[in-house]
PDB file of C-alpha atoms in Angstrom:
ATOM      1  CA  UNK V 154    -206.757  39.659 -59.893  1.00  0.00           C
ATOM      2  CA  UNK V 155    -206.200  42.562 -62.641  1.00  0.00           C
ATOM      3  CA  UNK V 156    -208.296  45.598 -62.186  1.00  0.00           C
ATOM      4  CA  UNK V 157    -207.075  48.048 -65.366  1.00  0.00           C
ATOM      5  CA  UNK V 158    -208.006  51.897 -63.454  1.00  0.00           C
ATOM      6  CA  UNK V 159    -208.033  54.081 -67.276  1.00  0.00           C
ATOM      7  CA  UNK V 160    -207.820  58.551 -66.342  1.00  0.00           C
ATOM      8  CA  UNK V 161    -208.106  59.953 -69.037  1.00  0.00           C
ATOM      9  CA  UNK V 162    -207.699  64.533 -70.440  1.00  0.00           C
ATOM     10  CA  UNK V 163    -205.456  66.952 -71.278  1.00  0.00           C
ATOM     11  CA  UNK V 164    -202.073  68.619 -70.006  1.00  0.00           C
ATOM     12  CA  UNK V 165    -202.036  69.630 -66.294  1.00  0.00           C
ATOM     13  CA  UNK V 166    -205.575  69.178 -65.743  1.00  0.00           C
ATOM     14  CA  UNK V 167    -204.526  66.546 -62.620  1.00  0.00           C
ATOM     15  CA  UNK V 168    -204.425  63.324 -64.407  1.00  0.00           C
ATOM     16  CA  UNK V 169    -201.259  62.971 -62.687  1.00  0.00           C
ATOM     17  CA  UNK V 170    -201.731  64.072 -59.391  1.00  0.00           C
ATOM     18  CA  UNK V 171    -204.528  61.330 -59.180  1.00  0.00           C
ATOM     19  CA  UNK V 172    -203.520  58.772 -61.061  1.00  0.00           C
ATOM     20  CA  UNK V 173    -200.507  58.913 -58.716  1.00  0.00           C
ATOM     21  CA  UNK V 174    -203.588  59.812 -55.406  1.00  0.00           C
ATOM     22  CA  UNK V 175    -205.347  56.241 -56.620  1.00  0.00           C
ATOM     23  CA  UNK V 176    -203.518  54.305 -57.404  1.00  0.00           C
ATOM     24  CA  UNK V 177    -201.603  54.170 -53.880  1.00  0.00           C
ATOM     25  CA  UNK V 178    -204.944  54.418 -52.311  1.00  0.00           C
ATOM     26  CA  UNK V 179    -205.471  51.586 -53.832  1.00  0.00           C
ATOM     27  CA  UNK V 180    -202.094  50.109 -54.167  1.00  0.00           C
ATOM     28  CA  UNK V 181    -201.469  49.832 -57.124  1.00  0.00           C
ATOM     29  CA  UNK V 182    -198.945  49.722 -59.682  1.00  0.00           C
ATOM     30  CA  UNK V 183    -198.819  53.067 -62.175  1.00  0.00           C
ATOM     31  CA  UNK V 184    -197.914  54.522 -65.347  1.00  0.00           C
ATOM     32  CA  UNK V 185    -197.831  58.262 -67.354  1.00  0.00           C
ATOM     33  CA  UNK V 186    -198.083  56.577 -70.753  1.00  0.00           C
ATOM     34  CA  UNK V 187    -197.267  60.795 -71.509  1.00  0.00           C
ATOM     35  CA  UNK V 188    -193.668  59.436 -70.182  1.00  0.00           C
ATOM     36  CA  UNK V 189    -193.135  56.597 -73.304  1.00  0.00           C
ATOM     37  CA  UNK V 190    -194.652  59.214 -75.418  1.00  0.00           C
ATOM     38  CA  UNK V 191    -191.459  62.200 -73.544  1.00  0.00           C
ATOM     39  CA  UNK V 192    -189.207  59.680 -74.082  1.00  0.00           C
ATOM     40  CA  UNK V 193    -189.846  58.849 -77.974  1.00  0.00           C
ATOM     41  CA  UNK V 194    -190.165  63.293 -77.875  1.00  0.00           C
ATOM     42  CA  UNK V 195    -186.635  63.909 -76.544  1.00  0.00           C
ATOM     43  CA  UNK V 196    -184.269  60.931 -78.594  1.00  0.00           C
ATOM     44  CA  UNK V 197    -186.522  63.264 -81.847  1.00  0.00           C
ATOM     45  CA  UNK V 198    -185.095  66.046 -80.118  1.00  0.00           C
ATOM     46  CA  UNK V 199    -181.130  64.423 -80.996  1.00  0.00           C
ATOM     47  CA  UNK V 200    -182.269  63.413 -84.199  1.00  0.00           C
ATOM     48  CA  UNK V 201    -183.206  59.688 -83.675  1.00  0.00           C
ATOM     49  CA  UNK V 202    -186.451  58.923 -86.105  1.00  0.00           C
ATOM     50  CA  UNK V 203    -189.336  58.430 -83.705  1.00  0.00           C
ATOM     51  CA  UNK V 204    -189.841  55.392 -85.469  1.00  0.00           C
ATOM     52  CA  UNK V 205    -186.771  53.549 -84.333  1.00  0.00           C
ATOM     53  CA  UNK V 206    -186.810  55.770 -80.874  1.00  0.00           C
ATOM     54  CA  UNK V 207    -190.063  54.098 -80.098  1.00  0.00           C
ATOM     55  CA  UNK V 208    -189.400  50.667 -81.234  1.00  0.00           C
ATOM     56  CA  UNK V 209    -185.798  50.386 -79.167  1.00  0.00           C
ATOM     57  CA  UNK V 210    -187.620  52.093 -76.516  1.00  0.00           C
ATOM     58  CA  UNK V 211    -186.680  50.835 -72.693  1.00  0.00           C
ATOM     59  CA  UNK V 212    -187.544  51.539 -69.418  1.00  0.00           C
ATOM     60  CA  UNK V 213    -184.847  53.700 -68.426  1.00  0.00           C
ATOM     61  CA  UNK V 214    -185.316  55.586 -70.893  1.00  0.00           C
ATOM     62  CA  UNK V 215    -188.620  56.784 -68.551  1.00  0.00           C
ATOM     63  CA  UNK V 216    -186.220  57.950 -66.039  1.00  0.00           C
ATOM     64  CA  UNK V 217    -184.145  60.290 -67.689  1.00  0.00           C
ATOM     65  CA  UNK V 218    -183.787  63.779 -66.412  1.00  0.00           C
ATOM     66  CA  UNK V 219    -185.456  65.824 -68.994  1.00  0.00           C
ATOM     67  CA  UNK V 220    -188.666  64.519 -69.519  1.00  0.00           C
ATOM     68  CA  UNK V 221    -190.844  66.812 -67.680  1.00  0.00           C
ATOM     69  CA  UNK V 222    -189.467  70.066 -70.174  1.00  0.00           C
ATOM     70  CA  UNK V 223    -191.561  71.919 -72.296  1.00  0.00           C
ATOM     71  CA  UNK V 224    -189.384  71.432 -75.528  1.00  0.00           C
ATOM     72  CA  UNK V 225    -190.216  68.272 -74.518  1.00  0.00           C
ATOM     73  CA  UNK V 226    -193.046  67.888 -73.457  1.00  0.00           C
ATOM     74  CA  UNK V 227    -194.284  69.486 -77.633  1.00  0.00           C
ATOM     75  CA  UNK V 228    -191.926  66.750 -78.848  1.00  0.00           C
ATOM     76  CA  UNK V 229    -193.942  64.628 -77.075  1.00  0.00           C
ATOM     77  CA  UNK V 230    -197.454  66.153 -78.667  1.00  0.00           C
ATOM     78  CA  UNK V 231    -195.605  66.104 -82.157  1.00  0.00           C
ATOM     79  CA  UNK V 232    -194.778  62.623 -82.327  1.00  0.00           C
ATOM     80  CA  UNK V 233    -197.898  60.327 -80.917  1.00  0.00           C
ATOM     81  CA  UNK V 234    -199.554  61.375 -84.399  1.00  0.00           C
ATOM     82  CA  UNK V 235    -197.429  59.431 -85.635  1.00  0.00           C
ATOM     83  CA  UNK V 236    -199.525  56.324 -86.432  1.00  0.00           C
ATOM     84  CA  UNK V 237    -196.352  54.226 -86.357  1.00  0.00           C
ATOM     85  CA  UNK V 238    -195.144  54.883 -82.781  1.00  0.00           C
ATOM     86  CA  UNK V 239    -198.316  54.390 -81.124  1.00  0.00           C
ATOM     87  CA  UNK V 240    -198.752  51.542 -82.254  1.00  0.00           C
ATOM     88  CA  UNK V 241    -194.657  50.165 -80.870  1.00  0.00           C
ATOM     89  CA  UNK V 242    -196.224  51.413 -77.213  1.00  0.00           C
ATOM     90  CA  UNK V 243    -199.541  49.606 -77.148  1.00  0.00           C
ATOM     91  CA  UNK V 244    -198.158  46.051 -76.289  1.00  0.00           C
ATOM     92  CA  UNK V 245    -196.564  47.703 -73.593  1.00  0.00           C
ATOM     93  CA  UNK V 246    -199.113  50.133 -72.189  1.00  0.00           C
ATOM     94  CA  UNK V 247    -201.872  47.415 -72.701  1.00  0.00           C
ATOM     95  CA  UNK V 248    -199.300  44.324 -70.978  1.00  0.00           C
ATOM     96  CA  UNK V 249    -198.883  46.650 -67.735  1.00  0.00           C
ATOM     97  CA  UNK V 250    -203.204  47.393 -67.527  1.00  0.00           C
ATOM     98  CA  UNK V 251    -203.200  43.888 -67.428  1.00  0.00           C
ATOM     99  CA  UNK V 252    -200.900  43.055 -64.416  1.00  0.00           C
ATOM    100  CA  UNK V 253    -201.714  40.789 -61.170  1.00  0.00           C
ATOM    101  CA  UNK V 254    -203.327  43.200 -58.365  1.00  0.00           C
ATOM    102  CA  UNK V 255    -204.497  45.685 -60.771  1.00  0.00           C
ATOM    103  CA  UNK V 256    -203.003  48.814 -62.602  1.00  0.00           C
ATOM    104  CA  UNK V 257    -203.782  52.381 -63.186  1.00  0.00           C
ATOM    105  CA  UNK V 258    -202.803  54.395 -66.569  1.00  0.00           C
ATOM    106  CA  UNK V 259    -202.954  57.699 -66.947  1.00  0.00           C
ATOM    107  CA  UNK V 260    -203.041  59.515 -70.237  1.00  0.00           C
ATOM    108  CA  UNK V 261    -204.485  60.682 -73.904  1.00  0.00           C
ATOM    109  CA  UNK V 262    -206.342  57.323 -74.835  1.00  0.00           C
ATOM    110  CA  UNK V 263    -206.455  54.893 -72.469  1.00  0.00           C
ATOM    111  CA  UNK V 264    -210.197  54.293 -72.383  1.00  0.00           C
ATOM    112  CA  UNK V 265    -210.386  55.361 -75.575  1.00  0.00           C
ATOM    113  CA  UNK V 266    -207.763  52.465 -77.906  1.00  0.00           C
ATOM    114  CA  UNK V 267    -205.338  51.579 -75.412  1.00  0.00           C
ATOM    115  CA  UNK V 268    -207.672  49.215 -72.512  1.00  0.00           C
ATOM    116  CA  UNK V 269    -211.527  49.966 -74.054  1.00  0.00           C
ATOM    117  CA  UNK V 270    -212.825  48.010 -71.947  1.00  0.00           C
ATOM    118  CA  UNK V 271    -211.311  49.115 -68.711  1.00  0.00           C
ATOM    119  CA  UNK V 272    -213.173  48.390 -65.200  1.00  0.00           C
ATOM    120  CA  UNK V 273    -213.220  52.035 -64.575  1.00  0.00           C
ATOM    121  CA  UNK V 274    -212.429  54.610 -66.801  1.00  0.00           C
ATOM    122  CA  UNK V 275    -211.917  58.913 -66.163  1.00  0.00           C
ATOM    123  CA  UNK V 276    -211.537  62.115 -67.781  1.00  0.00           C
ATOM    124  CA  UNK V 277    -209.829  64.297 -65.729  1.00  0.00           C
ATOM    125  CA  UNK V 278    -210.093  68.529 -67.061  1.00  0.00           C
ATOM    126  CA  UNK V 279    -209.646  71.135 -66.319  1.00  0.00           C
ATOM    127  CA  UNK V 280    -210.538  74.636 -68.233  1.00  0.00           C
ATOM    128  CA  UNK V 281    -207.402  76.318 -70.276  1.00  0.00           C
ATOM    129  CA  UNK V 282    -206.579  79.154 -68.762  1.00  0.00           C
ATOM    130  CA  UNK V 283    -206.284  76.600 -65.382  1.00  0.00           C
ATOM    131  CA  UNK V 284    -204.423  74.424 -66.564  1.00  0.00           C
ATOM    132  CA  UNK V 285    -202.389  77.219 -68.902  1.00  0.00           C
ATOM    133  CA  UNK V 286    -201.951  78.832 -64.735  1.00  0.00           C
ATOM    134  CA  UNK V 287    -200.565  75.192 -62.530  1.00  0.00           C
ATOM    135  CA  UNK V 288    -197.902  74.741 -65.045  1.00  0.00           C
ATOM    136  CA  UNK V 289    -196.878  78.070 -64.981  1.00  0.00           C
ATOM    137  CA  UNK V 290    -197.000  77.978 -61.860  1.00  0.00           C
ATOM    138  CA  UNK V 291    -194.960  74.613 -62.340  1.00  0.00           C
ATOM    139  CA  UNK V 292    -192.307  75.487 -64.593  1.00  0.00           C
ATOM    140  CA  UNK V 293    -190.852  78.958 -62.866  1.00  0.00           C
ATOM    141  CA  UNK V 294    -191.139  77.021 -59.449  1.00  0.00           C
ATOM    142  CA  UNK V 295    -188.806  74.674 -61.398  1.00  0.00           C
ATOM    143  CA  UNK V 296    -186.421  77.825 -62.342  1.00  0.00           C
ATOM    144  CA  UNK V 297    -187.601  78.048 -66.249  1.00  0.00           C
ATOM    145  CA  UNK V 298    -188.056  81.610 -67.195  1.00  0.00           C
ATOM    146  CA  UNK V 299    -191.189  81.564 -69.576  1.00  0.00           C
ATOM    147  CA  UNK V 300    -194.544  83.706 -68.957  1.00  0.00           C
ATOM    148  CA  UNK V 301    -198.476  82.920 -68.298  1.00  0.00           C
ATOM    149  CA  UNK V 302    -199.211  83.768 -72.313  1.00  0.00           C
ATOM    150  CA  UNK V 303    -196.413  81.465 -74.077  1.00  0.00           C
ATOM    151  CA  UNK V 304    -197.515  78.056 -71.753  1.00  0.00           C
ATOM    152  CA  UNK V 305    -201.304  79.623 -73.255  1.00  0.00           C
ATOM    153  CA  UNK V 306    -200.687  79.866 -76.318  1.00  0.00           C
ATOM    154  CA  UNK V 307    -199.038  75.701 -75.519  1.00  0.00           C
ATOM    155  CA  UNK V 308    -200.952  74.015 -73.951  1.00  0.00           C
ATOM    156  CA  UNK V 309    -203.951  74.999 -76.202  1.00  0.00           C
ATOM    157  CA  UNK V 310    -201.161  74.167 -79.299  1.00  0.00           C
ATOM    158  CA  UNK V 311    -201.573  70.482 -77.679  1.00  0.00           C
ATOM    159  CA  UNK V 312    -204.732  70.728 -76.818  1.00  0.00           C
ATOM    160  CA  UNK V 313    -205.367  71.097 -80.436  1.00  0.00           C
ATOM    161  CA  UNK V 314    -202.919  68.939 -82.082  1.00  0.00           C
ATOM    162  CA  UNK V 315    -204.082  66.032 -79.417  1.00  0.00           C
ATOM    163  CA  UNK V 316    -207.881  66.414 -79.744  1.00  0.00           C
ATOM    164  CA  UNK V 317    -207.290  67.048 -84.376  1.00  0.00           C
ATOM    165  CA  UNK V 318    -204.859  63.031 -84.816  1.00  0.00           C
ATOM    166  CA  UNK V 319    -206.716  61.063 -86.650  1.00  0.00           C
ATOM    167  CA  UNK V 320    -204.435  58.292 -85.186  1.00  0.00           C
ATOM    168  CA  UNK V 321    -206.129  58.039 -81.569  1.00  0.00           C
ATOM    169  CA  UNK V 322    -207.754  61.527 -80.518  1.00  0.00           C
ATOM    170  CA  UNK V 323    -207.602  62.782 -76.919  1.00  0.00           C
ATOM    171  CA  UNK V 324    -211.486  62.319 -75.672  1.00  0.00           C
ATOM    172  CA  UNK V 325    -213.503  60.727 -72.787  1.00  0.00           C
ATOM    173  CA  UNK V 326    -214.765  57.397 -73.900  1.00  0.00           C
ATOM    174  CA  UNK V 327    -218.735  57.043 -74.016  1.00  0.00           C
ATOM    175  CA  UNK V 328    -218.697  55.131 -70.312  1.00  0.00           C
ATOM    176  CA  UNK V 329    -215.905  57.784 -68.688  1.00  0.00           C
ATOM    177  CA  UNK V 330    -217.005  59.911 -65.749  1.00  0.00           C
ATOM    178  CA  UNK V 331    -215.706  63.719 -65.710  1.00  0.00           C
ATOM    179  CA  UNK V 332    -213.634  65.074 -63.679  1.00  0.00           C
ATOM    180  CA  UNK V 333    -213.772  69.137 -64.089  1.00  0.00           C
ATOM    181  CA  UNK V 334    -211.008  70.412 -61.574  1.00  0.00           C
ATOM    182  CA  UNK V 335    -210.587  73.042 -62.169  1.00  0.00           C
ATOM    183  CA  UNK V 336    -212.934  74.548 -59.221  1.00  0.00           C
ATOM    184  CA  UNK V 337    -211.398  71.627 -57.531  1.00  0.00           C
ATOM    185  CA  UNK V 338    -208.758  71.205 -54.261  1.00  0.00           C
ATOM    186  CA  UNK V 339    -206.060  67.987 -55.015  1.00  0.00           C
ATOM    187  CA  UNK V 340    -207.795  66.576 -51.896  1.00  0.00           C
ATOM    188  CA  UNK V 341    -211.400  67.182 -53.592  1.00  0.00           C
ATOM    189  CA  UNK V 342    -210.666  65.863 -56.846  1.00  0.00           C
ATOM    190  CA  UNK V 343    -209.221  62.551 -55.717  1.00  0.00           C
ATOM    191  CA  UNK V 344    -212.203  61.666 -53.188  1.00  0.00           C
ATOM    192  CA  UNK V 345    -214.415  62.428 -56.613  1.00  0.00           C
ATOM    193  CA  UNK V 346    -211.978  59.624 -58.544  1.00  0.00           C
ATOM    194  CA  UNK V 347    -211.906  57.414 -55.895  1.00  0.00           C
ATOM    195  CA  UNK V 348    -214.988  57.733 -54.749  1.00  0.00           C
ATOM    196  CA  UNK V 349    -216.496  57.567 -58.950  1.00  0.00           C
ATOM    197  CA  UNK V 350    -213.566  53.908 -58.844  1.00  0.00           C
ATOM    198  CA  UNK V 351    -215.625  52.678 -55.533  1.00  0.00           C
ATOM    199  CA  UNK V 352    -218.451  52.404 -57.211  1.00  0.00           C
ATOM    200  CA  UNK V 353    -216.994  50.725 -60.209  1.00  0.00           C
ATOM    201  CA  UNK V 354    -215.047  48.439 -58.342  1.00  0.00           C
ATOM    202  CA  UNK V 355    -218.656  47.152 -56.551  1.00  0.00           C
ATOM    203  CA  UNK V 356    -220.084  46.911 -59.588  1.00  0.00           C
TER     204      UNK V 356
END
């Protein structure tokens, strides 16, 4: 039986970590939809037109080694404001969402645009300062040279672009359950998500 779990939220709020744990808990498939935009963004850094890149996207593109770099993250945010890019990726996401056995999709417009009829919707967030600290530790842990202030400015820039874009802006669905991870451990955040989804499944 198809059961769609939509998990939205800004960068570095923990939605990816929570989504993977939720998918494992409920034994269903997981799609990080941000990877679709990162893959398109990565292609544009090579000079490819973003709309062409989106229409030509294949599953193998999601396995590229460079998708987690700051440059690709910014490129992803830039291409995500393009209506034709988003339209090209909608069918891929919606087909994934209704696969047998259930699916978890995390992104920025899953509960509002991609899967507004999802059986469970969460909006995972945290303060910009907490998210910047997490991203800073992640980047420096991988050997990227940066500083906290640069990462914080980057996070705020992405937030503004994602929330203010005309096409599918980042915002909670009206019926989404809000989880603020600013002061939660990973285990606590996952437990809250699992409890909310369990309640939705029983409804």
